[in-house]
Amino acid sequence: MNTRVLLTSGWLRSSYSVLRNLSKVGIPVHVSDTGRFGMSQFSKYKTGLDTYTSHYQNEELFVRELKEICNREKINLIFPSHNETEVLAQHRETLGEDLCRLVPKYEHCTLFNNKSVAYDYAESLGIPVPERYQYENPSDLIHLLKDVGPVVIKLLTGNSSKGVYFAEDPVGASVIVKELINRYQLTTSRYPQVEQRVEGEGWGCSVLYWEGKPIADFTHRRLREKIITGGTSTLRQQRDHAGIRHAAHKIFSGIGWHGLAMCEFKVCLKTQRFWFIEVNPRIWGSIPLAIDAGVEFPYLAFLCADKSPEEARRYFERSSLRINHKSKWMLGELSLVIKCLIRLRLIRAFTILFEKVDTIDDFHWNDPLAFVGQILRYCLNSLGGLSFNPEEKGMLK
Protein backbone atom coordinates (compact mmCIF):
# COMPACT_ATOMS: atom_id res chain seq x y z
CA MET A 1 0.00 0.00 0.00
CA ASN A 2 1.40 3.39 -0.98
CA THR A 3 -1.24 5.38 0.90
CA ARG A 4 -0.43 6.21 4.53
CA VAL A 5 -3.32 7.08 6.86
CA LEU A 6 -3.33 9.44 9.84
CA LEU A 7 -5.94 8.46 12.45
CA THR A 8 -7.12 11.14 14.89
CA SER A 9 -8.48 10.73 18.45
CA GLY A 10 -6.60 7.46 18.73
CA TRP A 11 -7.64 6.78 22.32
CA LEU A 12 -11.25 5.97 21.41
CA ARG A 13 -12.42 2.39 20.79
CA SER A 14 -14.08 3.57 17.57
CA SER A 15 -10.67 4.80 16.37
CA TYR A 16 -9.09 1.55 17.51
CA SER A 17 -11.62 -0.36 15.40
CA VAL A 18 -10.55 1.70 12.38
CA LEU A 19 -6.90 0.90 13.16
CA ARG A 20 -7.58 -2.85 13.39
CA ASN A 21 -9.70 -2.94 10.25
CA LEU A 22 -7.23 -1.03 8.07
CA SER A 23 -4.18 -2.81 9.46
CA LYS A 24 -5.77 -6.18 8.68
CA VAL A 25 -5.47 -5.42 4.96
CA GLY A 26 -1.97 -3.97 5.22
CA ILE A 27 -2.73 -0.24 5.30
CA PRO A 28 -0.18 1.64 7.45
CA VAL A 29 -1.90 3.78 10.09
CA HIS A 30 -0.14 6.54 12.01
CA VAL A 31 -1.98 7.34 15.25
CA SER A 32 -2.47 10.85 16.62
CA ASP A 33 -4.16 12.23 19.71
CA THR A 34 -3.92 14.86 22.42
CA GLY A 35 -2.09 12.37 24.66
CA ARG A 36 0.00 9.21 24.63
CA PHE A 37 -2.45 7.05 26.58
CA GLY A 38 -5.27 5.27 24.80
CA MET A 39 -6.30 2.21 22.84
CA SER A 40 -4.57 2.89 19.53
CA GLN A 41 -1.57 4.41 21.32
CA PHE A 42 -0.97 1.08 23.08
CA SER A 43 -1.83 -1.09 20.08
CA LYS A 44 0.76 -3.17 18.24
CA TYR A 45 -0.95 -2.27 14.93
CA LYS A 46 0.02 1.41 14.78
CA THR A 47 2.99 2.40 12.62
CA GLY A 48 3.73 5.56 14.61
CA LEU A 49 2.36 7.98 17.18
CA ASP A 50 2.16 11.77 17.44
CA THR A 51 0.36 14.20 19.71
CA TYR A 52 -1.39 17.46 18.90
CA THR A 53 -3.06 20.31 20.78
CA SER A 54 -6.77 19.83 21.43
CA HIS A 55 -8.93 21.77 19.00
CA TYR A 56 -11.03 22.85 21.99
CA GLN A 57 -7.99 24.70 23.34
CA ASN A 58 -6.60 26.18 20.12
CA GLU A 59 -8.22 25.35 16.80
CA GLU A 60 -5.62 26.99 14.55
CA LEU A 61 -2.72 25.34 16.38
CA PHE A 62 -4.47 21.96 16.16
CA VAL A 63 -4.77 22.28 12.37
CA ARG A 64 -1.19 23.50 11.98
CA GLU A 65 0.23 20.65 14.05
CA LEU A 66 -1.84 18.09 12.18
CA LYS A 67 -0.53 19.39 8.86
CA GLU A 68 3.05 19.25 10.17
CA ILE A 69 2.56 15.60 11.16
CA CYS A 70 1.21 14.79 7.70
CA ASN A 71 4.16 16.48 5.99
CA ARG A 72 6.75 14.82 8.22
CA GLU A 73 5.26 11.32 8.08
CA LYS A 74 4.32 11.53 4.39
CA ILE A 75 0.63 11.00 5.18
CA ASN A 76 -1.71 10.81 2.18
CA LEU A 77 -5.08 10.59 3.93
CA ILE A 78 -6.53 11.82 7.23
CA PHE A 79 -9.08 9.49 8.83
CA PRO A 80 -11.03 11.74 11.23
CA SER A 81 -12.62 10.04 14.19
CA HIS A 82 -14.48 12.29 16.60
CA ASN A 83 -15.62 15.90 17.07
CA GLU A 84 -12.49 17.20 15.35
CA THR A 85 -14.15 16.11 12.09
CA GLU A 86 -16.04 19.41 11.85
CA VAL A 87 -12.84 21.39 12.50
CA LEU A 88 -11.05 19.52 9.71
CA ALA A 89 -13.98 20.22 7.41
CA GLN A 90 -13.78 23.93 8.21
CA HIS A 91 -10.03 24.03 7.50
CA ARG A 92 -9.90 21.67 4.53
CA GLU A 93 -8.34 24.38 2.31
CA THR A 94 -5.46 24.77 4.77
CA LEU A 95 -4.89 21.03 5.01
CA GLY A 96 -5.42 20.33 1.33
CA GLU A 97 -8.28 18.59 -0.44
CA ASP A 98 -6.25 15.42 -1.02
CA LEU A 99 -5.70 14.84 2.71
CA CYS A 100 -9.37 15.55 3.43
CA ARG A 101 -10.96 13.11 0.99
CA LEU A 102 -12.79 11.36 3.86
CA VAL A 103 -13.93 14.57 5.56
CA PRO A 104 -17.60 15.58 5.17
CA LYS A 105 -18.66 19.04 4.02
CA TYR A 106 -18.44 21.70 6.72
CA GLU A 107 -22.01 22.93 6.20
CA HIS A 108 -23.33 19.39 6.68
CA CYS A 109 -21.34 18.95 9.90
CA THR A 110 -22.71 22.19 11.32
CA LEU A 111 -26.24 21.20 10.33
CA PHE A 112 -26.14 17.90 12.20
CA ASN A 113 -24.13 19.28 15.13
CA ASN A 114 -27.01 21.64 15.93
CA LYS A 115 -29.93 19.61 17.25
CA SER A 116 -32.52 22.29 16.51
CA VAL A 117 -31.42 22.69 12.89
CA ALA A 118 -31.16 18.89 12.45
CA TYR A 119 -34.72 18.44 13.75
CA ASP A 120 -35.96 21.14 11.38
CA TYR A 121 -34.28 19.37 8.46
CA ALA A 122 -35.65 15.91 9.35
CA GLU A 123 -39.12 17.35 9.87
CA SER A 124 -38.98 19.06 6.47
CA LEU A 125 -38.51 15.61 4.92
CA GLY A 126 -41.59 14.23 6.66
CA ILE A 127 -39.57 12.21 9.18
CA PRO A 128 -41.14 12.16 12.69
CA VAL A 129 -39.30 14.03 15.46
CA PRO A 130 -40.23 14.42 19.14
CA GLU A 131 -42.51 17.40 19.72
CA ARG A 132 -40.58 20.54 20.69
CA TYR A 133 -41.72 23.30 23.01
CA GLN A 134 -40.76 26.83 21.96
CA TYR A 135 -40.08 29.45 24.66
CA GLU A 136 -38.49 32.86 24.93
CA ASN A 137 -37.87 32.80 28.68
CA PRO A 138 -37.23 29.72 30.85
CA SER A 139 -40.06 30.84 33.14
CA ASP A 140 -42.46 30.37 30.24
CA LEU A 141 -41.93 26.62 30.52
CA ILE A 142 -43.86 26.42 33.79
CA HIS A 143 -47.10 27.30 31.98
CA LEU A 144 -46.14 25.78 28.61
CA LEU A 145 -45.47 22.30 30.02
CA LYS A 146 -48.25 22.06 32.60
CA ASP A 147 -50.08 19.25 30.75
CA VAL A 148 -47.08 17.70 29.00
CA GLY A 149 -45.40 15.37 31.51
CA PRO A 150 -41.70 14.40 31.52
CA VAL A 151 -39.48 16.18 28.98
CA VAL A 152 -35.95 15.98 27.63
CA ILE A 153 -33.70 19.05 27.65
CA LYS A 154 -30.77 19.16 25.23
CA LEU A 155 -27.95 21.56 24.58
CA LEU A 156 -27.88 22.22 20.84
CA THR A 157 -24.35 20.81 20.59
CA GLY A 158 -23.54 17.84 22.81
CA ASN A 159 -21.45 14.70 22.94
CA SER A 160 -22.82 11.25 23.73
CA SER A 161 -25.02 11.58 26.85
CA LYS A 162 -23.33 14.85 27.83
CA GLY A 163 -25.60 17.83 27.32
CA VAL A 164 -28.82 15.82 27.76
CA TYR A 165 -31.01 16.32 30.85
CA PHE A 166 -34.41 15.10 32.03
CA ALA A 167 -37.18 16.84 33.92
CA GLU A 168 -40.28 15.24 35.42
CA ASP A 169 -42.32 18.44 35.77
CA PRO A 170 -42.51 22.01 34.42
CA VAL A 171 -40.77 23.61 37.40
CA GLY A 172 -37.88 21.18 37.14
CA ALA A 173 -37.56 21.88 33.42
CA SER A 174 -37.49 25.63 34.01
CA VAL A 175 -34.79 25.27 36.68
CA ILE A 176 -32.58 23.07 34.49
CA VAL A 177 -32.88 25.39 31.49
CA LYS A 178 -31.98 28.44 33.61
CA GLU A 179 -28.95 26.63 35.04
CA LEU A 180 -27.73 25.61 31.57
CA ILE A 181 -28.15 29.13 30.16
CA ASN A 182 -26.10 30.54 33.03
CA ARG A 183 -23.46 27.80 33.05
CA TYR A 184 -22.73 27.96 29.33
CA GLN A 185 -23.54 31.66 28.87
CA LEU A 186 -26.02 30.84 26.11
CA THR A 187 -27.51 33.47 23.83
CA THR A 188 -31.19 33.28 22.88
CA SER A 189 -30.38 31.47 19.62
CA ARG A 190 -28.51 28.79 21.59
CA TYR A 191 -31.14 28.18 24.29
CA PRO A 192 -31.51 24.45 25.14
CA GLN A 193 -34.05 22.46 23.19
CA VAL A 194 -36.99 21.19 25.26
CA GLU A 195 -38.78 18.23 23.72
CA GLN A 196 -41.23 15.44 24.35
CA ARG A 197 -39.78 12.36 26.03
CA VAL A 198 -40.67 9.62 23.56
CA GLU A 199 -40.81 6.02 24.74
CA GLY A 200 -38.88 3.41 22.83
CA GLU A 201 -35.60 1.66 22.18
CA GLY A 202 -32.53 3.22 20.65
CA TRP A 203 -31.76 2.14 17.08
CA GLY A 204 -29.16 3.34 14.62
CA CYS A 205 -28.57 3.30 10.88
CA SER A 206 -24.93 3.79 9.88
CA VAL A 207 -23.95 4.79 6.36
CA LEU A 208 -21.09 5.48 4.01
CA TYR A 209 -21.85 7.94 1.20
CA TRP A 210 -19.47 9.16 -1.46
CA GLU A 211 -20.23 12.52 -3.05
CA GLY A 212 -23.94 12.11 -2.38
CA LYS A 213 -24.20 8.45 -3.48
CA PRO A 214 -24.82 5.58 -1.03
CA ILE A 215 -22.10 2.94 -0.74
CA ALA A 216 -23.04 0.90 2.35
CA ASP A 217 -25.39 0.87 5.33
CA PHE A 218 -25.91 -1.06 8.56
CA THR A 219 -28.78 -1.07 11.07
CA HIS A 220 -28.54 -2.02 14.72
CA ARG A 221 -30.55 -2.09 17.93
CA ARG A 222 -29.17 -0.76 21.22
CA LEU A 223 -29.73 -3.37 23.93
CA ARG A 224 -28.03 -1.67 26.86
CA GLU A 225 -26.55 1.77 27.53
CA LYS A 226 -23.96 3.07 29.99
CA ILE A 227 -26.52 5.55 31.32
CA ILE A 228 -30.07 4.19 31.46
CA THR A 229 -31.52 7.41 30.03
CA GLY A 230 -29.35 7.22 26.90
CA GLY A 231 -25.86 7.84 25.62
CA THR A 232 -23.15 5.36 24.73
CA SER A 233 -24.38 1.81 24.17
CA THR A 234 -22.54 -1.01 25.91
CA LEU A 235 -24.46 -3.88 24.28
CA ARG A 236 -26.01 -3.85 20.82
CA GLN A 237 -27.08 -6.20 18.03
CA GLN A 238 -27.41 -6.23 14.25
CA ARG A 239 -31.11 -5.99 13.42
CA ASP A 240 -32.94 -4.82 10.36
CA HIS A 241 -35.54 -2.06 10.36
CA ALA A 242 -36.70 -0.98 6.92
CA GLY A 243 -38.41 2.16 8.24
CA ILE A 244 -35.39 3.78 9.85
CA ARG A 245 -33.10 2.66 7.03
CA HIS A 246 -35.37 4.40 4.54
CA ALA A 247 -35.54 7.51 6.76
CA ALA A 248 -31.76 7.62 7.18
CA HIS A 249 -31.16 7.41 3.44
CA LYS A 250 -33.73 10.13 2.91
CA ILE A 251 -31.81 12.35 5.33
CA PHE A 252 -28.37 11.74 3.82
CA SER A 253 -29.43 11.67 0.18
CA GLY A 254 -31.39 14.89 0.68
CA ILE A 255 -28.24 16.93 1.30
CA GLY A 256 -25.79 14.92 -0.78
CA TRP A 257 -23.86 13.59 2.22
CA HIS A 258 -20.22 12.61 1.88
CA GLY A 259 -18.37 10.28 4.27
CA LEU A 260 -19.31 8.20 7.29
CA ALA A 261 -22.19 8.95 9.67
CA MET A 262 -24.74 7.32 11.94
CA CYS A 263 -28.38 8.35 12.35
CA GLU A 264 -30.09 7.58 15.68
CA PHE A 265 -33.77 6.91 16.23
CA LYS A 266 -36.14 5.93 18.99
CA VAL A 267 -38.38 3.01 18.03
CA CYS A 268 -41.55 1.96 19.87
CA LEU A 269 -41.75 -1.79 19.36
CA LYS A 270 -45.44 -1.93 20.33
CA THR A 271 -46.68 0.64 17.81
CA GLN A 272 -43.73 0.52 15.37
CA ARG A 273 -43.60 4.32 15.50
CA PHE A 274 -40.14 5.85 15.34
CA TRP A 275 -38.64 9.30 15.85
CA PHE A 276 -35.47 10.92 14.58
CA ILE A 277 -33.10 11.74 17.45
CA GLU A 278 -29.80 12.88 15.93
CA VAL A 279 -27.04 12.34 13.40
CA ASN A 280 -23.45 11.74 14.39
CA PRO A 281 -21.67 13.28 11.36
CA ARG A 282 -18.53 11.25 11.99
CA ILE A 283 -17.43 7.80 13.15
CA TRP A 284 -19.78 6.46 15.84
CA GLY A 285 -19.13 4.49 19.04
CA SER A 286 -20.79 1.26 17.92
CA ILE A 287 -18.80 0.95 14.68
CA PRO A 288 -17.03 -2.19 16.03
CA LEU A 289 -20.35 -4.05 15.76
CA ALA A 290 -20.77 -3.14 12.10
CA ILE A 291 -17.21 -4.19 11.25
CA ASP A 292 -17.47 -7.50 13.11
CA ALA A 293 -20.88 -8.17 11.54
CA GLY A 294 -19.36 -7.86 8.06
CA VAL A 295 -19.73 -4.19 7.05
CA GLU A 296 -16.15 -2.91 7.10
CA PHE A 297 -16.88 0.80 7.02
CA PRO A 298 -13.25 1.96 7.51
CA TYR A 299 -11.90 -0.16 4.67
CA LEU A 300 -14.87 0.74 2.45
CA ALA A 301 -14.19 4.44 3.06
CA PHE A 302 -10.51 3.89 2.29
CA LEU A 303 -11.40 2.12 -0.98
CA CYS A 304 -13.58 5.07 -1.99
CA ALA A 305 -10.74 7.51 -1.34
CA ASP A 306 -7.85 5.44 -2.65
CA LYS A 307 -9.45 3.41 -5.47
CA SER A 308 -13.01 4.26 -6.46
CA PRO A 309 -16.52 4.26 -4.98
CA GLU A 310 -17.44 1.53 -7.48
CA GLU A 311 -14.76 -0.77 -6.05
CA ALA A 312 -15.99 -0.05 -2.52
CA ARG A 313 -19.57 -0.80 -3.51
CA ARG A 314 -18.52 -4.09 -5.10
CA TYR A 315 -16.61 -5.05 -1.94
CA PHE A 316 -19.68 -4.27 0.18
CA GLU A 317 -21.96 -6.29 -2.07
CA ARG A 318 -19.62 -9.31 -1.84
CA SER A 319 -19.49 -9.11 1.96
CA SER A 320 -21.57 -11.46 4.08
CA LEU A 321 -23.70 -9.85 6.79
CA ARG A 322 -23.78 -11.75 10.10
CA ILE A 323 -27.47 -11.56 11.00
CA ASN A 324 -28.25 -10.80 14.70
CA HIS A 325 -24.55 -10.45 15.48
CA LYS A 326 -24.17 -9.13 19.04
CA SER A 327 -21.23 -7.22 20.51
CA LYS A 328 -20.40 -5.46 23.75
CA TRP A 329 -18.10 -2.76 25.03
CA MET A 330 -16.29 -4.60 27.80
CA LEU A 331 -15.18 -1.59 29.86
CA GLY A 332 -18.63 -0.01 29.65
CA GLU A 333 -20.25 -3.26 30.76
CA LEU A 334 -17.81 -3.56 33.67
CA SER A 335 -18.75 -0.06 34.82
CA LEU A 336 -22.40 -1.18 34.90
CA VAL A 337 -21.45 -4.31 36.86
CA ILE A 338 -19.68 -2.18 39.45
CA LYS A 339 -22.74 0.08 39.80
CA CYS A 340 -24.96 -2.99 40.30
CA LEU A 341 -22.62 -4.42 42.94
CA ILE A 342 -22.59 -1.12 44.85
CA ARG A 343 -26.41 -1.21 44.86
CA LEU A 344 -26.38 -4.93 45.85
CA ARG A 345 -28.13 -5.89 42.61
CA LEU A 346 -26.12 -9.10 42.43
CA ILE A 347 -28.26 -11.03 39.94
CA ARG A 348 -28.26 -8.08 37.55
CA ALA A 349 -24.47 -7.76 37.86
CA PHE A 350 -24.05 -11.48 37.15
CA THR A 351 -26.35 -11.27 34.11
CA ILE A 352 -24.45 -8.36 32.59
CA LEU A 353 -21.04 -9.86 33.29
CA PHE A 354 -21.74 -13.25 31.73
CA GLU A 355 -24.19 -12.37 28.94
CA LYS A 356 -23.15 -14.19 25.79
CA VAL A 357 -22.02 -12.10 22.83
CA ASP A 358 -20.35 -12.82 19.51
CA THR A 359 -17.55 -10.24 19.76
CA ILE A 360 -16.05 -7.71 22.15
CA ASP A 361 -15.24 -4.17 21.01
CA ASP A 362 -12.25 -3.36 23.16
CA PHE A 363 -10.50 -6.55 24.22
CA HIS A 364 -8.61 -8.85 21.86
CA TRP A 365 -6.18 -11.55 22.94
CA ASN A 366 -3.87 -10.72 20.03
CA ASP A 367 -3.57 -7.07 21.15
CA PRO A 368 -4.29 -6.95 24.92
CA LEU A 369 -2.35 -3.75 25.68
CA ALA A 370 -4.96 -1.72 23.81
CA PHE A 371 -7.44 -2.54 26.58
CA VAL A 372 -4.89 -1.40 29.17
CA GLY A 373 -4.44 1.85 27.27
CA GLN A 374 -8.19 2.42 27.33
CA ILE A 375 -8.36 1.94 31.10
CA LEU A 376 -5.46 4.30 31.69
CA ARG A 377 -6.99 7.01 29.48
CA TYR A 378 -10.36 6.79 31.21
CA CYS A 379 -8.61 6.99 34.59
CA LEU A 380 -6.71 10.10 33.49
CA ASN A 381 -9.87 11.67 32.06
CA SER A 382 -11.78 10.89 35.24
CA LEU A 383 -9.10 12.38 37.46
CA GLY A 384 -9.02 15.53 35.36
CA GLY A 385 -12.79 15.94 35.15
CA LEU A 386 -13.85 14.16 38.34
CA SER A 387 -16.11 11.99 36.20
CA PHE A 388 -16.03 8.75 34.16
CA ASN A 389 -17.64 10.80 31.39
CA PRO A 390 -15.96 14.24 31.71
CA GLU A 391 -16.58 17.15 29.39
CA GLU A 392 -13.91 19.38 27.91
CA LYS A 393 -14.38 23.14 27.73
CA GLY A 394 -16.03 24.00 24.41
CA MET A 395 -17.45 20.48 23.91
CA LEU A 396 -20.97 21.46 24.95
CA LYS A 397 -22.77 24.62 23.87
XYZ file of C-alpha atoms in Angstrom:
397
model
C 0.000 0.000 0.000
C 1.403 3.395 -0.980
C -1.238 5.384 0.905
C -0.430 6.215 4.531
C -3.315 7.080 6.862
C -3.330 9.443 9.839
C -5.936 8.465 12.449
C -7.116 11.144 14.889
C -8.485 10.726 18.448
C -6.598 7.465 18.735
C -7.639 6.781 22.318
C -11.252 5.973 21.411
C -12.424 2.392 20.790
C -14.081 3.568 17.566
C -10.670 4.799 16.375
C -9.092 1.550 17.509
C -11.620 -0.361 15.395
C -10.547 1.699 12.385
C -6.904 0.896 13.161
C -7.578 -2.853 13.385
C -9.698 -2.938 10.252
C -7.227 -1.034 8.073
C -4.178 -2.812 9.463
C -5.772 -6.182 8.678
C -5.465 -5.417 4.959
C -1.968 -3.974 5.216
C -2.732 -0.243 5.296
C -0.175 1.641 7.450
C -1.904 3.776 10.087
C -0.139 6.541 12.014
C -1.985 7.340 15.246
C -2.465 10.852 16.617
C -4.160 12.227 19.712
C -3.925 14.859 22.418
C -2.086 12.372 24.663
C 0.001 9.211 24.625
C -2.446 7.046 26.583
C -5.273 5.274 24.798
C -6.303 2.206 22.843
C -4.572 2.890 19.533
C -1.573 4.408 21.321
C -0.971 1.082 23.085
C -1.828 -1.093 20.082
C 0.755 -3.168 18.237
C -0.953 -2.270 14.933
C 0.025 1.408 14.778
C 2.988 2.396 12.615
C 3.730 5.559 14.605
C 2.358 7.983 17.179
C 2.164 11.768 17.436
C 0.356 14.201 19.709
C -1.389 17.462 18.899
C -3.057 20.312 20.780
C -6.766 19.826 21.434
C -8.928 21.772 18.995
C -11.033 22.851 21.986
C -7.988 24.699 23.340
C -6.602 26.179 20.122
C -8.225 25.351 16.804
C -5.621 26.994 14.555
C -2.724 25.343 16.381
C -4.466 21.964 16.159
C -4.772 22.276 12.368
C -1.195 23.502 11.982
C 0.227 20.646 14.055
C -1.840 18.089 12.176
C -0.531 19.394 8.860
C 3.051 19.249 10.173
C 2.556 15.605 11.164
C 1.208 14.789 7.696
C 4.162 16.476 5.988
C 6.753 14.825 8.218
C 5.257 11.322 8.077
C 4.318 11.527 4.386
C 0.627 11.003 5.183
C -1.706 10.807 2.178
C -5.080 10.589 3.926
C -6.531 11.821 7.231
C -9.079 9.493 8.826
C -11.034 11.744 11.230
C -12.620 10.042 14.185
C -14.482 12.292 16.598
C -15.618 15.899 17.066
C -12.492 17.200 15.353
C -14.148 16.109 12.089
C -16.035 19.415 11.853
C -12.838 21.391 12.500
C -11.048 19.525 9.711
C -13.980 20.216 7.405
C -13.782 23.928 8.210
C -10.027 24.027 7.504
C -9.899 21.670 4.525
C -8.343 24.376 2.307
C -5.460 24.771 4.768
C -4.892 21.033 5.012
C -5.424 20.331 1.330
C -8.282 18.587 -0.443
C -6.248 15.422 -1.022
C -5.696 14.842 2.708
C -9.373 15.551 3.431
C -10.964 13.111 0.994
C -12.787 11.361 3.860
C -13.926 14.569 5.563
C -17.600 15.584 5.174
C -18.656 19.038 4.022
C -18.442 21.703 6.716
C -22.011 22.933 6.201
C -23.325 19.395 6.682
C -21.344 18.946 9.902
C -22.705 22.191 11.315
C -26.242 21.197 10.326
C -26.138 17.905 12.198
C -24.132 19.275 15.129
C -27.005 21.638 15.934
C -29.933 19.609 17.246
C -32.518 22.286 16.513
C -31.422 22.691 12.886
C -31.156 18.895 12.450
C -34.723 18.442 13.750
C -35.961 21.140 11.376
C -34.282 19.371 8.464
C -35.645 15.906 9.354
C -39.119 17.347 9.872
C -38.984 19.058 6.467
C -38.506 15.607 4.922
C -41.591 14.231 6.660
C -39.575 12.215 9.177
C -41.140 12.159 12.688
C -39.295 14.031 15.456
C -40.233 14.417 19.140
C -42.507 17.403 19.719
C -40.579 20.536 20.690
C -41.719 23.300 23.007
C -40.760 26.834 21.964
C -40.078 29.450 24.661
C -38.487 32.864 24.932
C -37.872 32.799 28.681
C -37.226 29.720 30.851
C -40.060 30.836 33.142
C -42.464 30.372 30.238
C -41.934 26.620 30.518
C -43.859 26.416 33.794
C -47.100 27.298 31.976
C -46.143 25.779 28.606
C -45.472 22.298 30.017
C -48.249 22.055 32.601
C -50.077 19.250 30.750
C -47.080 17.698 29.001
C -45.398 15.374 31.509
C -41.696 14.396 31.515
C -39.483 16.182 28.980
C -35.949 15.980 27.630
C -33.697 19.051 27.653
C -30.769 19.159 25.227
C -27.951 21.563 24.583
C -27.878 22.218 20.836
C -24.349 20.807 20.592
C -23.537 17.842 22.810
C -21.446 14.704 22.944
C -22.822 11.251 23.726
C -25.024 11.581 26.851
C -23.328 14.846 27.831
C -25.598 17.827 27.319
C -28.823 15.819 27.763
C -31.014 16.322 30.848
C -34.409 15.096 32.034
C -37.182 16.839 33.924
C -40.281 15.239 35.421
C -42.322 18.438 35.766
C -42.510 22.012 34.419
C -40.774 23.606 37.405
C -37.882 21.180 37.141
C -37.563 21.877 33.421
C -37.489 25.629 34.013
C -34.795 25.270 36.679
C -32.580 23.069 34.493
C -32.882 25.392 31.491
C -31.982 28.442 33.613
C -28.950 26.632 35.037
C -27.734 25.614 31.570
C -28.154 29.131 30.164
C -26.102 30.540 33.030
C -23.464 27.798 33.053
C -22.731 27.959 29.331
C -23.536 31.659 28.870
C -26.019 30.839 26.111
C -27.512 33.474 23.835
C -31.195 33.283 22.876
C -30.385 31.466 19.618
C -28.509 28.789 21.592
C -31.141 28.176 24.287
C -31.506 24.454 25.141
C -34.048 22.458 23.191
C -36.987 21.191 25.264
C -38.778 18.235 23.723
C -41.226 15.443 24.345
C -39.779 12.359 26.026
C -40.672 9.624 23.562
C -40.810 6.022 24.740
C -38.881 3.407 22.827
C -35.595 1.663 22.179
C -32.525 3.215 20.648
C -31.758 2.142 17.082
C -29.164 3.338 14.617
C -28.565 3.304 10.879
C -24.928 3.790 9.878
C -23.950 4.785 6.364
C -21.093 5.481 4.005
C -21.853 7.943 1.205
C -19.473 9.159 -1.462
C -20.234 12.518 -3.046
C -23.939 12.108 -2.380
C -24.196 8.451 -3.478
C -24.821 5.576 -1.028
C -22.103 2.939 -0.738
C -23.037 0.898 2.348
C -25.387 0.869 5.334
C -25.912 -1.058 8.560
C -28.776 -1.073 11.065
C -28.544 -2.020 14.725
C -30.548 -2.093 17.934
C -29.165 -0.758 21.218
C -29.732 -3.371 23.930
C -28.029 -1.671 26.862
C -26.545 1.768 27.535
C -23.957 3.074 29.992
C -26.522 5.546 31.318
C -30.068 4.185 31.461
C -31.517 7.415 30.033
C -29.351 7.223 26.905
C -25.858 7.841 25.624
C -23.145 5.360 24.727
C -24.384 1.813 24.166
C -22.541 -1.011 25.913
C -24.463 -3.878 24.277
C -26.012 -3.852 20.823
C -27.082 -6.200 18.026
C -27.410 -6.234 14.245
C -31.106 -5.986 13.423
C -32.938 -4.823 10.358
C -35.543 -2.056 10.356
C -36.699 -0.978 6.923
C -38.415 2.156 8.243
C -35.394 3.777 9.846
C -33.098 2.661 7.027
C -35.373 4.395 4.539
C -35.544 7.508 6.760
C -31.763 7.616 7.181
C -31.155 7.411 3.440
C -33.734 10.130 2.906
C -31.815 12.354 5.325
C -28.371 11.737 3.819
C -29.432 11.672 0.179
C -31.390 14.887 0.677
C -28.243 16.934 1.302
C -25.789 14.916 -0.782
C -23.865 13.587 2.220
C -20.215 12.608 1.879
C -18.372 10.282 4.269
C -19.307 8.204 7.294
C -22.186 8.947 9.666
C -24.737 7.319 11.938
C -28.385 8.351 12.352
C -30.085 7.583 15.685
C -33.766 6.911 16.227
C -36.136 5.929 18.986
C -38.380 3.009 18.025
C -41.551 1.960 19.866
C -41.748 -1.787 19.361
C -45.436 -1.931 20.327
C -46.677 0.640 17.814
C -43.731 0.519 15.368
C -43.595 4.315 15.498
C -40.143 5.854 15.344
C -38.641 9.295 15.853
C -35.474 10.918 14.577
C -33.097 11.739 17.450
C -29.800 12.881 15.932
C -27.044 12.335 13.395
C -23.448 11.740 14.387
C -21.670 13.279 11.355
C -18.529 11.247 11.994
C -17.431 7.797 13.155
C -19.778 6.456 15.841
C -19.132 4.494 19.037
C -20.788 1.255 17.916
C -18.804 0.952 14.675
C -17.033 -2.192 16.027
C -20.351 -4.047 15.759
C -20.769 -3.135 12.099
C -17.207 -4.186 11.252
C -17.468 -7.500 13.106
C -20.881 -8.170 11.537
C -19.365 -7.864 8.065
C -19.734 -4.193 7.055
C -16.152 -2.912 7.096
C -16.876 0.800 7.023
C -13.254 1.960 7.513
C -11.904 -0.161 4.666
C -14.869 0.738 2.449
C -14.191 4.441 3.064
C -10.511 3.886 2.287
C -11.399 2.118 -0.978
C -13.578 5.073 -1.991
C -10.740 7.509 -1.336
C -7.845 5.444 -2.654
C -9.451 3.412 -5.467
C -13.011 4.264 -6.456
C -16.521 4.261 -4.983
C -17.439 1.526 -7.481
C -14.763 -0.769 -6.051
C -15.987 -0.053 -2.520
C -19.570 -0.802 -3.512
C -18.520 -4.094 -5.099
C -16.608 -5.052 -1.940
C -19.676 -4.271 0.177
C -21.958 -6.292 -2.066
C -19.617 -9.308 -1.842
C -19.488 -9.105 1.960
C -21.572 -11.462 4.077
C -23.702 -9.852 6.787
C -23.782 -11.748 10.103
C -27.469 -11.556 11.000
C -28.252 -10.803 14.699
C -24.551 -10.449 15.481
C -24.172 -9.126 19.038
C -21.231 -7.219 20.507
C -20.403 -5.461 23.752
C -18.101 -2.761 25.025
C -16.292 -4.597 27.805
C -15.175 -1.593 29.863
C -18.627 -0.015 29.651
C -20.251 -3.262 30.756
C -17.810 -3.559 33.670
C -18.747 -0.059 34.820
C -22.401 -1.181 34.898
C -21.450 -4.312 36.858
C -19.682 -2.184 39.455
C -22.743 0.077 39.801
C -24.958 -2.989 40.302
C -22.623 -4.418 42.943
C -22.592 -1.124 44.854
C -26.410 -1.205 44.864
C -26.375 -4.934 45.848
C -28.126 -5.895 42.607
C -26.115 -9.102 42.430
C -28.264 -11.026 39.939
C -28.258 -8.078 37.553
C -24.473 -7.762 37.863
C -24.045 -11.477 37.147
C -26.350 -11.275 34.106
C -24.448 -8.357 32.591
C -21.037 -9.859 33.287
C -21.742 -13.248 31.731
C -24.187 -12.370 28.944
C -23.154 -14.188 25.785
C -22.018 -12.104 22.829
C -20.353 -12.816 19.506
C -17.552 -10.241 19.756
C -16.054 -7.707 22.148
C -15.237 -4.169 21.008
C -12.254 -3.362 23.156
C -10.497 -6.553 24.223
C -8.612 -8.848 21.859
C -6.177 -11.552 22.942
C -3.870 -10.721 20.030
C -3.571 -7.072 21.148
C -4.288 -6.951 24.923
C -2.349 -3.755 25.676
C -4.964 -1.720 23.813
C -7.444 -2.536 26.582
C -4.892 -1.400 29.168
C -4.436 1.855 27.273
C -8.188 2.416 27.331
C -8.364 1.941 31.101
C -5.457 4.304 31.694
C -6.994 7.007 29.480
C -10.359 6.793 31.213
C -8.612 6.992 34.589
C -6.710 10.101 33.486
C -9.867 11.666 32.064
C -11.785 10.891 35.235
C -9.102 12.379 37.457
C -9.016 15.529 35.361
C -12.787 15.940 35.146
C -13.847 14.162 38.342
C -16.106 11.986 36.204
C -16.031 8.752 34.163
C -17.639 10.796 31.386
C -15.960 14.237 31.708
C -16.575 17.152 29.392
C -13.907 19.382 27.912
C -14.376 23.145 27.729
C -16.030 23.998 24.407
C -17.449 20.480 23.915
C -20.969 21.465 24.950
C -22.773 24.623 23.874
